[in-house]
mmCIF file of C-alpha atoms in Angstrom:
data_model
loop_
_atom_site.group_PDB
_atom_site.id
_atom_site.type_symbol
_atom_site.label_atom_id
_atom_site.label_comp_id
_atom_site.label_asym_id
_atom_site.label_seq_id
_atom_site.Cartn_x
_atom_site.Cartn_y
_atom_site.Cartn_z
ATOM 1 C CA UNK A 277 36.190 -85.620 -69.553
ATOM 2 C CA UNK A 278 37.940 -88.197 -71.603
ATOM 3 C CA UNK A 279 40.050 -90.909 -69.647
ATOM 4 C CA UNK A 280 42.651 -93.748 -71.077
ATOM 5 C CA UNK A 281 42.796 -97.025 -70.440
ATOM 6 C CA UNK A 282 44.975 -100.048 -71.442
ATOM 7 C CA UNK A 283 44.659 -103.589 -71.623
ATOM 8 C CA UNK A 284 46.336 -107.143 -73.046
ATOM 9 C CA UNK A 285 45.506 -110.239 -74.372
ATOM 10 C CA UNK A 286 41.828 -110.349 -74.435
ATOM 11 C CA UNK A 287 41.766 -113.611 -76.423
ATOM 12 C CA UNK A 288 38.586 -112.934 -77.438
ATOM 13 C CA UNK A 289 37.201 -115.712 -78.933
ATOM 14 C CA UNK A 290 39.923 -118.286 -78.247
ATOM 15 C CA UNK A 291 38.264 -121.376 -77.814
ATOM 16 C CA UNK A 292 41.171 -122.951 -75.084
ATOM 17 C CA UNK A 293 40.259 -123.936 -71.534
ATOM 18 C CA UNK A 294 43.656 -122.746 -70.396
ATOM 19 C CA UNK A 295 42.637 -119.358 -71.757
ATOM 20 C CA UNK A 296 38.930 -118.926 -70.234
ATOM 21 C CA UNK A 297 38.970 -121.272 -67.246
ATOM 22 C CA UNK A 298 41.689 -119.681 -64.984
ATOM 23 C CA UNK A 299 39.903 -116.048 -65.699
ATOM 24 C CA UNK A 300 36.276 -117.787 -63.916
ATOM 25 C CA UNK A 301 34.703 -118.305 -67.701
ATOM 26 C CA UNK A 302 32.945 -121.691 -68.550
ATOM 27 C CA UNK A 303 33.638 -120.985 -72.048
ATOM 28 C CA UNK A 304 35.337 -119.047 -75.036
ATOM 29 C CA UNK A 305 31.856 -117.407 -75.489
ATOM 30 C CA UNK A 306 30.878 -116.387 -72.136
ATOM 31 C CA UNK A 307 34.759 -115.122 -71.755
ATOM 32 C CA UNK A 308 34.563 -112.818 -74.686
ATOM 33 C CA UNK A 309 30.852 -111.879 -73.888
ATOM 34 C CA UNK A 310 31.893 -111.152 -70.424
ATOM 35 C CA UNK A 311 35.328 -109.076 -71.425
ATOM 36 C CA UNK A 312 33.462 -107.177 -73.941
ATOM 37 C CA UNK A 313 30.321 -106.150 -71.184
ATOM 38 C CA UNK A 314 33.022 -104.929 -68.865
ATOM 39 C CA UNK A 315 34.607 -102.886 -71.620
ATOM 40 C CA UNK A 316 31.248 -101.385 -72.886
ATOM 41 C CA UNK A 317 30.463 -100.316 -69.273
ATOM 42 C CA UNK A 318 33.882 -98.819 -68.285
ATOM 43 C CA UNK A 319 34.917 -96.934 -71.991
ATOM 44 C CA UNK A 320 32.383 -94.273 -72.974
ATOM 45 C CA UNK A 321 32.868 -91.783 -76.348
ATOM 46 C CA UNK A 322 35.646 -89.518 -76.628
ATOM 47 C CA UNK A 323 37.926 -92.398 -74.107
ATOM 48 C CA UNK A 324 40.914 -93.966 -75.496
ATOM 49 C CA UNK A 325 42.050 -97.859 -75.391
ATOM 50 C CA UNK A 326 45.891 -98.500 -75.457
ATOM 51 C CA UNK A 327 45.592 -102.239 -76.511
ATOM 52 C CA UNK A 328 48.688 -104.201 -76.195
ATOM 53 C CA UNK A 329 48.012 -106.885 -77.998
ATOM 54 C CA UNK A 330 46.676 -110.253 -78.483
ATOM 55 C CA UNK A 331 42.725 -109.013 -79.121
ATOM 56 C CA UNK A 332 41.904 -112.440 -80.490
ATOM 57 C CA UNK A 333 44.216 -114.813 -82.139
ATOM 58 C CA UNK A 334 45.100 -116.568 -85.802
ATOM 59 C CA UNK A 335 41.766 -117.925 -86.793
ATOM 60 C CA UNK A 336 39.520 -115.817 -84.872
ATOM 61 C CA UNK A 337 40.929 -112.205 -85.655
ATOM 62 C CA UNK A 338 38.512 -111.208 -87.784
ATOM 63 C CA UNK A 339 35.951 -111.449 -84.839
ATOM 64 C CA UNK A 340 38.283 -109.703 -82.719
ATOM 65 C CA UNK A 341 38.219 -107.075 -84.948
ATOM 66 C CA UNK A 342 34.854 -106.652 -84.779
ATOM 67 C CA UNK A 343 34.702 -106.127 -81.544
ATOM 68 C CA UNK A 344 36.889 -103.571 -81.481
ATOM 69 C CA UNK A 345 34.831 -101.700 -84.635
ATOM 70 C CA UNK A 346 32.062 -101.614 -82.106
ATOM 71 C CA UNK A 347 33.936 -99.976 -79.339
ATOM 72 C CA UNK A 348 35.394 -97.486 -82.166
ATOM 73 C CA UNK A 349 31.582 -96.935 -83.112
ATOM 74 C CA UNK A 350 31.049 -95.521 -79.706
ATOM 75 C CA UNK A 351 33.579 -92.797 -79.773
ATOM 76 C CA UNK A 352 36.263 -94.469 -78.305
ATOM 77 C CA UNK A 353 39.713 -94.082 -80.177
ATOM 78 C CA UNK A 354 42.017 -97.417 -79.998
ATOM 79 C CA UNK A 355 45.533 -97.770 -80.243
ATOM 80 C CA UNK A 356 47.599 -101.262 -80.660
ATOM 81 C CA UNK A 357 50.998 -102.894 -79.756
ATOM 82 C CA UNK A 358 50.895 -105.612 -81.898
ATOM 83 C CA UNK A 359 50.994 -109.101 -79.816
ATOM 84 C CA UNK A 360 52.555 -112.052 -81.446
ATOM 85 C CA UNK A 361 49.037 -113.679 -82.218
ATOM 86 C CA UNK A 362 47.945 -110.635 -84.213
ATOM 87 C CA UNK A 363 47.656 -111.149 -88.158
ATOM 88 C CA UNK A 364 49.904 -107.984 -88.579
ATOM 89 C CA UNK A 365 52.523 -109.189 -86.297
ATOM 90 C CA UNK A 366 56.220 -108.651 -88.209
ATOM 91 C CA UNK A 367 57.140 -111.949 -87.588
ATOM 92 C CA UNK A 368 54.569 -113.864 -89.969
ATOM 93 C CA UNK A 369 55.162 -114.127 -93.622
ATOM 94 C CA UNK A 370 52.052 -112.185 -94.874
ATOM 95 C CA UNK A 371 51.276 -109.844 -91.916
ATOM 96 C CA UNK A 372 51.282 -106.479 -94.744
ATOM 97 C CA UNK A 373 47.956 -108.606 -96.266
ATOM 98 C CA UNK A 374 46.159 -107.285 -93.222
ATOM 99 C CA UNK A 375 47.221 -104.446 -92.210
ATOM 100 C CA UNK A 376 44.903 -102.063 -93.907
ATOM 101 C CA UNK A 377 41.916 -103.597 -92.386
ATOM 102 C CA UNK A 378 43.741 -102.903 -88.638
ATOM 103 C CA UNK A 379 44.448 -99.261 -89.540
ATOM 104 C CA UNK A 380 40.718 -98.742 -90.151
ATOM 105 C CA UNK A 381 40.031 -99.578 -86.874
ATOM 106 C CA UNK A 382 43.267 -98.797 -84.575
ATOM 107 C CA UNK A 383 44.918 -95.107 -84.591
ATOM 108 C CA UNK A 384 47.847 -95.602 -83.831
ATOM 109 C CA UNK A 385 49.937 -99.424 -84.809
ATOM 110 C CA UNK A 386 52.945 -100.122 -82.995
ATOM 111 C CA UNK A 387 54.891 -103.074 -82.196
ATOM 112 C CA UNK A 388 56.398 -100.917 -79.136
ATOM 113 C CA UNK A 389 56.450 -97.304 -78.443
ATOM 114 C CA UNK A 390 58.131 -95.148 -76.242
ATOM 115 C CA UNK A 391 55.423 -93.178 -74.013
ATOM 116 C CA UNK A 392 54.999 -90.273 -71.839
ATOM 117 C CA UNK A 393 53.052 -90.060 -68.499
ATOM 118 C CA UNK A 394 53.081 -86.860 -66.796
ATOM 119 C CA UNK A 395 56.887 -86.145 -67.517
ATOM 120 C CA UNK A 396 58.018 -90.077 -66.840
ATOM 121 C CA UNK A 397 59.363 -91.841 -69.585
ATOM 122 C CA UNK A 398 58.458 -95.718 -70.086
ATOM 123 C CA UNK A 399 58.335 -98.087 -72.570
ATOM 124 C CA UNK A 400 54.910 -99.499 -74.035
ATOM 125 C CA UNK A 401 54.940 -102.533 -75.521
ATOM 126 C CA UNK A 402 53.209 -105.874 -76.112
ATOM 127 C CA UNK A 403 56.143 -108.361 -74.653
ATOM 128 C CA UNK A 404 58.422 -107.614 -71.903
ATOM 129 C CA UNK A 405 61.793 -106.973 -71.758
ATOM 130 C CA UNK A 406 64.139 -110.172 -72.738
ATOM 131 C CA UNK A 407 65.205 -112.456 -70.923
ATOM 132 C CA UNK A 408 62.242 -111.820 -67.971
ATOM 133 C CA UNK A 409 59.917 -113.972 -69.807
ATOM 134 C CA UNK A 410 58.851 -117.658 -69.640
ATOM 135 C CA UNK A 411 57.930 -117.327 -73.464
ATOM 136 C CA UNK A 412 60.203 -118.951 -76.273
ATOM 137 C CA UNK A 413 63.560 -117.233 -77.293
ATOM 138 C CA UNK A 414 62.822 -117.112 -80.566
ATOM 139 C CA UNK A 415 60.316 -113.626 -80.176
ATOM 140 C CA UNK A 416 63.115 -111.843 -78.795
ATOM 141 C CA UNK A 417 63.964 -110.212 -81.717
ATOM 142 C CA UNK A 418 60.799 -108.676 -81.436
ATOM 143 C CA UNK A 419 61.075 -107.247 -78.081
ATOM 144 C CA UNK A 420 62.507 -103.835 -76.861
ATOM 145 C CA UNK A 421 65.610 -103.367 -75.546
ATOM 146 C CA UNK A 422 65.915 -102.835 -72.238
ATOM 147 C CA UNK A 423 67.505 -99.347 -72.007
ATOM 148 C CA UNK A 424 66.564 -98.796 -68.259
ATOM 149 C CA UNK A 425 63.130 -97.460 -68.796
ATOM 150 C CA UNK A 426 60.269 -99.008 -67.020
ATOM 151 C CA UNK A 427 58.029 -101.183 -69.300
ATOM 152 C CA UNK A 428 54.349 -101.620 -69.462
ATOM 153 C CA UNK A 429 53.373 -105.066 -70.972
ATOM 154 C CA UNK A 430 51.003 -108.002 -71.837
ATOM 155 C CA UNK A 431 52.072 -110.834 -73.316
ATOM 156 C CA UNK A 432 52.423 -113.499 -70.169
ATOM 157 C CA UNK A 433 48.793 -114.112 -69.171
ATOM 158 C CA UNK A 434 50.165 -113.817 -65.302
ATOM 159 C CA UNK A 435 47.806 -113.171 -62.902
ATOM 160 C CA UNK A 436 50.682 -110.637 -61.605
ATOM 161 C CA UNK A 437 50.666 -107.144 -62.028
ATOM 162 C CA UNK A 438 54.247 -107.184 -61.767
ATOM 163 C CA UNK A 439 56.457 -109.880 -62.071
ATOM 164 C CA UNK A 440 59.877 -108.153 -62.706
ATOM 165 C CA UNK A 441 61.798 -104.959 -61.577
ATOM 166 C CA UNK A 442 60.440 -102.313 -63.899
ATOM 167 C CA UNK A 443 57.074 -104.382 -65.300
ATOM 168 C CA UNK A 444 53.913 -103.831 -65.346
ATOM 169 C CA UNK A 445 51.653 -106.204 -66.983
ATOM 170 C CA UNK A 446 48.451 -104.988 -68.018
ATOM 171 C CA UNK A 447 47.202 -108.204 -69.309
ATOM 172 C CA UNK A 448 43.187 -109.081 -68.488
ATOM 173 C CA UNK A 449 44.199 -112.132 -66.612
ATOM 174 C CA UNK A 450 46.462 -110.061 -64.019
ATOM 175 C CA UNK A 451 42.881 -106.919 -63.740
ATOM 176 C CA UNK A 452 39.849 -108.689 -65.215
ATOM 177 C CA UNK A 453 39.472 -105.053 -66.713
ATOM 178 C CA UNK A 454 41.405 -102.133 -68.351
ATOM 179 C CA UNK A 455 43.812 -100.342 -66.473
ATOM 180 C CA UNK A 456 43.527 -96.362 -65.848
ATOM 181 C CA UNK A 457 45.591 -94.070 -67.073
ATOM 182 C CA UNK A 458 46.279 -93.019 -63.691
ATOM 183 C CA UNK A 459 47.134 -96.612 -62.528
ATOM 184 C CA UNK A 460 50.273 -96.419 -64.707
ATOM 185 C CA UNK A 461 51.342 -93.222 -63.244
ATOM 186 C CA UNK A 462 51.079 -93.951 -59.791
ATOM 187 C CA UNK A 463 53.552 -97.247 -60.939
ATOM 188 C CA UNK A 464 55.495 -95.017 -62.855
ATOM 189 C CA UNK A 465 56.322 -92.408 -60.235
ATOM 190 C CA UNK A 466 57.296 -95.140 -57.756
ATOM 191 C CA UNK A 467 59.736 -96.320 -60.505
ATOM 192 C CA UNK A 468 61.644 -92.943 -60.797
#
């Protein structure tokens, strides 16, 4: 049987202290090592991967990417909500340049998408809702509207699973692994 899973800002590869220290890592290496281990044990063929963005940033993308080829070369089929630090993201100048080489690996590219989980609308997306965020104003524009649905995010690096009404952050340093499908839904059905 087939599961999905989702998960945020993996970083991989992002050599910051702020990034790798506060999730127990020593360094960028041992941090994207150790993220990748945990998602080669937990995903097996025929799973799916609802990344929300954020794989790896700017200048390490590429190897980001790669990563994520090798998960697709298991079977696994991966979707994306494209973070801000993605090379596709809308709001940077030449983000069509590299979007072919993201379609060969992701499914399905979205910068949010409106979702289904056993009858319960929500809202999948790589930032939260404006204004619930400590990140700059000047994203909002990228952001979904809040129309009352609940929202399942990245995007803040909080070690909270849920820091507003009607969030749910499934960034890596909130679970230290992907989230299940069924995860969501038990949030989701409290929501309704």
């Amino acid at each position: 049987m087939s599961d999905v899973y989702h998960t945020s800002d993996l970083h991989l590869f992002h050599d910051n202290s702020k990034v790798y220290e506060p999730r127990g890592y020593a360094s960028t290496q041992e941090m994207s090592e150790g993220i990748m281990d945990v998602l080669f044990s937990t995903l097996k063929s025929g799973d799916r991967l609802i990344n929300y963005g954020d794989n790896a940033i700017e200048g390490t993308w590429k190897k980001g990417l790669s990563q994520m080829k090798a998960l697709r070369a298991m079977g696994v089929t991966l979707e994306l909500r494209i973070g801000n630090h993605e090379r596709i993201f809308p709001g940077k100048r030449d983000s069509h340049v590299y979007f072919r080489e993201y379609a060969e690996v992701f499914d399905n590219i979205q910068l949010f998408q409106r979702a289904r989980l056993d009858g319960v609308q929500y809202i999948q997306s790589h930032m939260p809702y404006w204004p619930n965020d400590r990140h700059e104003a000047r994203l909002r524009q990228y952001r979904p509207v809040d129309d009352g649905l609940p929202i399942v995010h990245g995007h803040t690096h909080s070690p909270n699973v849920h820091d507003w009404e009607r969030h749910m952050s499934v960034c890596w340093d909130a679970w230290g692994r992907p989230v299940t499908h069924g995860e969501i839904l038990d949030w989701l059905r409290s929501q309704v």
